[in-house]
Coordinates of C-alpha atoms and ligand atoms in Angstrom, one line a residue:
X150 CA 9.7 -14.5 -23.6
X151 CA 9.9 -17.4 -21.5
X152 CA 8.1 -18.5 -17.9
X153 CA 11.0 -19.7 -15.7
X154 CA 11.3 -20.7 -12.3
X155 CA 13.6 -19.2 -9.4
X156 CA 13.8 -20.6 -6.0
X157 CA 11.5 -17.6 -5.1
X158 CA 8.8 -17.3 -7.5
X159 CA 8.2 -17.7 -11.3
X160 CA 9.5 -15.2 -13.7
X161 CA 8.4 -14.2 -16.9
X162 CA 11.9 -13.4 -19.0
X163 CA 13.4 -11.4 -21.7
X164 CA 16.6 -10.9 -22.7
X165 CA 17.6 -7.4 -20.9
X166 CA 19.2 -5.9 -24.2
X167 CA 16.2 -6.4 -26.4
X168 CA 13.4 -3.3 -25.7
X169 CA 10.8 -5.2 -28.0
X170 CA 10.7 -8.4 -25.8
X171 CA 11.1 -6.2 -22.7
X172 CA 8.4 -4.5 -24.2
X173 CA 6.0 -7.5 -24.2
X174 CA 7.0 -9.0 -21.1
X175 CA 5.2 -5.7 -19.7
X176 CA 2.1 -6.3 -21.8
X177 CA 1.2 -9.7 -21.0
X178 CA 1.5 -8.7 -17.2
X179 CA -0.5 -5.7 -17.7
X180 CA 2.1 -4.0 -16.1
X181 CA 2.8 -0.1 -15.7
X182 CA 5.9 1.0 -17.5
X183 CA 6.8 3.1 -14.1
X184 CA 7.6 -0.6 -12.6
X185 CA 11.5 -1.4 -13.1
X186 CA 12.1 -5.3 -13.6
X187 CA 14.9 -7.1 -11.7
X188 CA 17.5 -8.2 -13.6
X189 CA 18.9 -12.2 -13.8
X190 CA 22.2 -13.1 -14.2
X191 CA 23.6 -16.6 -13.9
X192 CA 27.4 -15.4 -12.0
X193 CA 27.8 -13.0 -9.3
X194 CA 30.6 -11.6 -11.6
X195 CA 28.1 -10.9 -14.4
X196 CA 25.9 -8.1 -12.3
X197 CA 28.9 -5.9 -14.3
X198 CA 27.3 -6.7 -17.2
X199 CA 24.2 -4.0 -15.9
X200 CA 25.6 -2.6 -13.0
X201 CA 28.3 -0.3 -11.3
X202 CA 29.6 -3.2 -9.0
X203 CA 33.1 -1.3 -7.4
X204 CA 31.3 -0.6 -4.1
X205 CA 33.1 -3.0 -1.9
X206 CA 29.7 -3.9 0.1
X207 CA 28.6 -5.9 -3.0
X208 CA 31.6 -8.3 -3.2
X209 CA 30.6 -9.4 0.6
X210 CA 26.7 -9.5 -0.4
X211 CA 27.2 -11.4 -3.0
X212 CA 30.0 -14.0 -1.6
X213 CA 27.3 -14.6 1.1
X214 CA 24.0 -14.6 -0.6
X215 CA 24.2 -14.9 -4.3
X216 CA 22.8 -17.3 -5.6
X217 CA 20.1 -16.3 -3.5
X218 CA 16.4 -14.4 -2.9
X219 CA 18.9 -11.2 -2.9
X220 CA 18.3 -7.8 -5.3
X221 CA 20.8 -4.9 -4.9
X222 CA 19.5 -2.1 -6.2
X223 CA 23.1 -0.5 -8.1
X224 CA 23.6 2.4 -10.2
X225 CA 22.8 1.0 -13.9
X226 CA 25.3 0.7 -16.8
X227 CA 24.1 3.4 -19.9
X228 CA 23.5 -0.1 -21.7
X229 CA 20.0 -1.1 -19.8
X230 CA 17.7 -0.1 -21.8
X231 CA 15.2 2.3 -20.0
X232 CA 12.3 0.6 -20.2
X233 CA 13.8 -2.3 -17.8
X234 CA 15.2 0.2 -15.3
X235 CA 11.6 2.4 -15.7
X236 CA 14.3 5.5 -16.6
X237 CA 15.3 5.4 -13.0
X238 CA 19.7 5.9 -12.9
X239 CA 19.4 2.4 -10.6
X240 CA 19.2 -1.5 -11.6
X241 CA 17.8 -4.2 -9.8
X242 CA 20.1 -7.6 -10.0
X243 CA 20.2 -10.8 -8.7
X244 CA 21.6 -14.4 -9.2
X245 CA 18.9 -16.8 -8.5
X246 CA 18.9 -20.0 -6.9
X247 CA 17.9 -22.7 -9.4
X248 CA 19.8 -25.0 -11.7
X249 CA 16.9 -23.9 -14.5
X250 CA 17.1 -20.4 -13.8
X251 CA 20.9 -20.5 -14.1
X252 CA 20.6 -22.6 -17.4
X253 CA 18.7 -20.8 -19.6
X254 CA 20.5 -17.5 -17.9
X255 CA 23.6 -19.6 -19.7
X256 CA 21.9 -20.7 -22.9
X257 CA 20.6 -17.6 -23.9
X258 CA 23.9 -15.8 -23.4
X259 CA 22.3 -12.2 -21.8
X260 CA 21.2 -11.3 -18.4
X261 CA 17.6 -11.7 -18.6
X262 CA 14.7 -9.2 -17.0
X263 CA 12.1 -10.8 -15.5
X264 CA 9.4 -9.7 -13.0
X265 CA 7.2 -12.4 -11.4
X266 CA 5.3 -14.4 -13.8
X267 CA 1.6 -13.2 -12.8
X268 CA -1.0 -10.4 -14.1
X269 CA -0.2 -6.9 -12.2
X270 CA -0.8 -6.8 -8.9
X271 CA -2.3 -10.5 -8.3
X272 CA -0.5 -13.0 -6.1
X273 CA 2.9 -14.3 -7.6
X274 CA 2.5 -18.0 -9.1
X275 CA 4.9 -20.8 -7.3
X276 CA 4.2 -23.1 -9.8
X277 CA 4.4 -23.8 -13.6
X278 CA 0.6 -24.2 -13.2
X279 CA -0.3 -21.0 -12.0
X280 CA 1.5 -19.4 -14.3
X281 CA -0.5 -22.0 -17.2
X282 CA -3.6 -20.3 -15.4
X283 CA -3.2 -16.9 -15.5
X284 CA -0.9 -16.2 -18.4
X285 CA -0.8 -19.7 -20.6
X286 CA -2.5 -17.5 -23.8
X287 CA 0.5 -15.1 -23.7
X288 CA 3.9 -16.6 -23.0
X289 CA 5.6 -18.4 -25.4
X290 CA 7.0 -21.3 -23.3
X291 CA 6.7 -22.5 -19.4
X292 CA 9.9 -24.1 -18.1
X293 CA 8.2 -26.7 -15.1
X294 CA 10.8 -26.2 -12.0
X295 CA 8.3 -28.1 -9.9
X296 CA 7.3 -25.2 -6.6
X297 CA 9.5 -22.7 -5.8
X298 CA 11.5 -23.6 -2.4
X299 CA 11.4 -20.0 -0.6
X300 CA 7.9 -18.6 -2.3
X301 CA 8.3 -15.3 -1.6
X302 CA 10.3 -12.7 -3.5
X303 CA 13.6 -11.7 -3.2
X304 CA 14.4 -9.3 -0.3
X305 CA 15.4 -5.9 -2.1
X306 CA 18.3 -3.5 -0.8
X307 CA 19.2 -0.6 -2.3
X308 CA 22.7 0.2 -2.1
X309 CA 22.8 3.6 -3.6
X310 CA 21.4 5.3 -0.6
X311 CA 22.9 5.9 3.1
X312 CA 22.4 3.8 5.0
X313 CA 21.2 0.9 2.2
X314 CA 17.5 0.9 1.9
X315 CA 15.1 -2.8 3.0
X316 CA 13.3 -1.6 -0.1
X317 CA 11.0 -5.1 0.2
X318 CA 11.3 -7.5 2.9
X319 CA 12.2 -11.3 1.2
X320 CA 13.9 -14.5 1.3
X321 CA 16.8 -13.1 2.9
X322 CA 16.1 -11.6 6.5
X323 CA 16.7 -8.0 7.6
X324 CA 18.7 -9.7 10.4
X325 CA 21.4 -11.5 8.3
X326 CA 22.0 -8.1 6.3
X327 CA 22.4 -6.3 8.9
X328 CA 24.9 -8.8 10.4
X329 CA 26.8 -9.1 7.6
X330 CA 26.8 -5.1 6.5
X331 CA 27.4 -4.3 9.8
X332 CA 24.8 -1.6 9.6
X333 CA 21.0 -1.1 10.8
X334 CA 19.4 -0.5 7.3
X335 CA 16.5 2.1 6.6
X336 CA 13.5 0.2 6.0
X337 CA 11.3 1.6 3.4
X338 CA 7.4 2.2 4.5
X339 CA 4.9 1.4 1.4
X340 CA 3.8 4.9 -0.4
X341 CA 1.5 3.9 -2.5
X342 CA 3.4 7.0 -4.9
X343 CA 4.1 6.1 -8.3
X344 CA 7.4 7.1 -7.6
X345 CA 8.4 4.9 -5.2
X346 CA 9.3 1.9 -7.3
X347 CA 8.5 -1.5 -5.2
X348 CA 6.4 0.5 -2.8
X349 CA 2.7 0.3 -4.0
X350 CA 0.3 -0.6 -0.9
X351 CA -2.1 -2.6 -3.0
X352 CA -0.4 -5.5 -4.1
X353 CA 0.4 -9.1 -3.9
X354 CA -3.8 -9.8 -3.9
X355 CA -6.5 -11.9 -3.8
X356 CA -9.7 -11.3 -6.0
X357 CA -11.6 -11.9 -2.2
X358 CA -11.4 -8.9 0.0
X359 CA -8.9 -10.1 2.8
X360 CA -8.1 -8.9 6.6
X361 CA -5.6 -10.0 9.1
X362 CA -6.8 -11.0 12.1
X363 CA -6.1 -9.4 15.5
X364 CA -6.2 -11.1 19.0
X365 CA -8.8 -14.4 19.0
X366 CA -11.2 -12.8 16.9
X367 CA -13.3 -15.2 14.7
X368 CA -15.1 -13.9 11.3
X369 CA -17.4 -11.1 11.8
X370 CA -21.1 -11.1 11.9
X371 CA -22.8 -11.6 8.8
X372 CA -19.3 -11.7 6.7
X373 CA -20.5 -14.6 4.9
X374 CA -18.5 -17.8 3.8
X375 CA -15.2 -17.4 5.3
X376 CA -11.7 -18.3 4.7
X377 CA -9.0 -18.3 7.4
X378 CA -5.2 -18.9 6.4
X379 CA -3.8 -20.3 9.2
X380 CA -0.1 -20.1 10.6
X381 CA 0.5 -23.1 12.5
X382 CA -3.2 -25.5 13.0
X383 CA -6.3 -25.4 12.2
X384 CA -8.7 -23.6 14.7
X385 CA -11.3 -25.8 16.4
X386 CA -13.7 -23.0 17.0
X387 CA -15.7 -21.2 14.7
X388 CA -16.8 -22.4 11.9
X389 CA -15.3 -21.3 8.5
X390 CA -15.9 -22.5 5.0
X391 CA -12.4 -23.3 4.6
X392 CA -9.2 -23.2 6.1
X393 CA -5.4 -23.2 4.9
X394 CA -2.8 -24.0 7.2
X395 CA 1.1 -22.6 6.0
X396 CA 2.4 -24.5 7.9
X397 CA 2.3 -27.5 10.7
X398 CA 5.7 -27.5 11.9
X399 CA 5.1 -24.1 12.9
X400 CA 8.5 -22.9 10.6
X401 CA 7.6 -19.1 8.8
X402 CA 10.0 -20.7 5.9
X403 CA 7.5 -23.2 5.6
X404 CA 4.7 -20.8 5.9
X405 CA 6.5 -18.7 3.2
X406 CA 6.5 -21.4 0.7
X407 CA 3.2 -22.6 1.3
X408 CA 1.8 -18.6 1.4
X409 CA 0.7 -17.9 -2.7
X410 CA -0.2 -21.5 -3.4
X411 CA -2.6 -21.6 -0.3
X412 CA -4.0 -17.6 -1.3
X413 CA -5.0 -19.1 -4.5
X414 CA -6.6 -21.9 -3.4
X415 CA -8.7 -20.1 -0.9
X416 CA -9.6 -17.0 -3.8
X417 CA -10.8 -19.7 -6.0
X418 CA -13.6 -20.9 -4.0
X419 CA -15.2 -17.5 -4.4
X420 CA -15.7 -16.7 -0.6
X421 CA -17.1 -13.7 1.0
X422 CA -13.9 -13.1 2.8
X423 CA -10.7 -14.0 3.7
X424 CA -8.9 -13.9 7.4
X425 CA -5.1 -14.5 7.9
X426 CA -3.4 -15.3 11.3
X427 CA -0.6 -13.2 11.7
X428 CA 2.8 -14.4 11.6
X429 CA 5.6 -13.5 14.1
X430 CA 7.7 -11.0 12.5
X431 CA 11.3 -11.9 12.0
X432 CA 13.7 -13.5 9.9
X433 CA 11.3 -14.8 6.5
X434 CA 8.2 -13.5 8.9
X435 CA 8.5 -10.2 7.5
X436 CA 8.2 -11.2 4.0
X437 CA 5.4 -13.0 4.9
X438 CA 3.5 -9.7 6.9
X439 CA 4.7 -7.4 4.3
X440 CA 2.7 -9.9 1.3
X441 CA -0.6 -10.0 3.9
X442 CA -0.2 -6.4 4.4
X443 CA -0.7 -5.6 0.7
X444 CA -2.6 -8.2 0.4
X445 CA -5.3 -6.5 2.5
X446 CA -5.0 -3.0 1.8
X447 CA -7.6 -0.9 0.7
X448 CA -8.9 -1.8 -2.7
X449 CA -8.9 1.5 -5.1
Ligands
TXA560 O1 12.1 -13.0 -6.3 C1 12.0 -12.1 -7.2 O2 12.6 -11.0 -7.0 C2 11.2 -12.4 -8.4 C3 11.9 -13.5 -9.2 C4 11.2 -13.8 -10.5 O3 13.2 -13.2 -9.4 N1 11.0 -11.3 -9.2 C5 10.1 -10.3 -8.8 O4 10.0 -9.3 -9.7 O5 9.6 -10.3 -7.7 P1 8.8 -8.2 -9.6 O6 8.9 -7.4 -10.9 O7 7.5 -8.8 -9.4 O8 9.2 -7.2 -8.5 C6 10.3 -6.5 -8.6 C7 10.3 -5.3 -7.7 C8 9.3 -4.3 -8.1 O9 8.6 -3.9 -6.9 C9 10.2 -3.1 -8.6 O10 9.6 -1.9 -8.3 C10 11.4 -3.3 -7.8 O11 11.6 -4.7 -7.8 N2 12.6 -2.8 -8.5 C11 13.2 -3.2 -9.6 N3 14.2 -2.4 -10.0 C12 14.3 -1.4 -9.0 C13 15.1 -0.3 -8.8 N4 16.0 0.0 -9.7 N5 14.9 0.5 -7.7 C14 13.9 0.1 -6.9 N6 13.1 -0.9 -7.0 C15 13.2 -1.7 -8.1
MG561 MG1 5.7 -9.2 -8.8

């Protein structure tokens, strides 16, 4: 089991056709077996290894986006074992972009599952660091990529349904599938169902509670110490404890890769509460609101 890093996030690896390392990968995350894990490969050509592949919409996909922050969701090969695919008849796969990714893809000679390298439901690490934080005691070895370039996940499509499914907004935008598909897809709405893999409400969050903010509101009465994520500057009016800007060139790619780093540091000063600006919502944008979204949603 091995910490990697993508040009997304940081994964936490096994070798796809061994259930016992599979096994532990979902143990050190704390994470529920109804999950599936996406699968890595280091060649478009080797999604076959796990997946049905014929459906011609893949070929295109992957000319244009692979290596890329790009899942298809295909109908699995009887090889994956269960436990990576949750028992659903689907696989997730992708081909990241990163020379380390791709290497030890190559080295180790199997398609390797990996989720994000980070406890359940906490905010995906975008750095060997974070993933030294929050997991050092339980993986056997960190590969250091330096930060990931994108910093959100992949953007996940699911191919087995009509029309394909935006089954989680990424690093690939809604617009440039849809251009090159030459279809509107259906875009999935979070469930919070435990059968809805990818859907949960709660996700992607901060120990502080955390709202978005609407209009030119400042930090409600009596909230406390307060943290604001900022989009583009720093606000000069009200006063707040501490503030994160994604990003000064006003860019939502920017924003995007600044996004988990900045969460973190603004949850590790222990605030009362945490505002976001919103983002405008295209292109990487919706990664971004989807991440803030989960971020703030109701705590169980
Ligand atoms: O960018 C990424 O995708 C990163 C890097 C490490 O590659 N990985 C990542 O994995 O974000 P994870 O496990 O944190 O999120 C994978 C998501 C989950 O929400 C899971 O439910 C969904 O992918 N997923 C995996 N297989 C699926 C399937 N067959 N059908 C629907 N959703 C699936
Ligand atoms: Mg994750």
């Amino acid at each position: 089991m091995v910490a990697f890093p993508t040009e997304t996030v940081y994964g936490l690896a096994a070798s796809v056709f061994d259930p016992r390392a599979v096994a532990r990968v979902f143990e050190v995350k704390a994470r529920p077996s109804f999950d599936p894990l996406i699968v890595h490969v280091a060649e478009a050509e080797e999604a076959s290894r796990v997946a049905a592949t014929a459906d011609p919409r893949v070929a295109r996909l992957a000319a244009r986006f692979w290596p890329g922050p790009l899942t298809l969701v295909l109908p699995r090969l009887p090889s994956v074992p269960d436990l990576v695919t949750a028992g659903l008849e689907t696989v997730g796969v992708r081909v990241p972009d990163h020379p380390a990714a791709r290497a030890l893809i190559r080295e180790a000679g199997t398609p390797l599952a990996a989720p994000s390298a980070n406890p359940f439901g906490y905010v995906s690490p975008t750095t060997a660091d974070h993933v030294a934080e929050q997991l050092g005691e339980g993986v056997d070895l960190i590969l250091d990529g330096g930060p990931c370039r994108v910093g959100v996940e992949s953007t996940i499509l699911g191919l087995t349904v009509e029309p394909p499914g935006l089954l989680r907004p990424g690093g690939v935008s809604r617009e440039a599938l849809e251009s090159t598909l030459g279809q509107a897809l259906a875009v999935a709405v979070p469930t919070g169902r435990l059968t809805a893999p990818g859907q949960l409400v709660r996700h992607y969050a901060t120990r502080t509670p955390l709202m978005i903010l609407t209009g030119h509101a400042g930090p409600p009465p009596g909230a406390g110490r307060v943290g604001l994520l900022a989009f583009a500057r720093a606000p000069e009016g009200p006063p707040y404890a501490a503030v994160e800007v994604l990003a000064p060139d006003g860019q939502g790619t920017t924003a995007a890769a600044n996004l988990f780093a900045a969460l973190r540091r603004l949850d590790a000063l222990r605030l009362d509460l945490l505002l976001a600006e919103p983002c405008p919502e295209i292109g990487i944008g919706r990664a971004i609101m989807d991440r803030l979204r989960r971020c703030a949603a109701p705590r169980p």
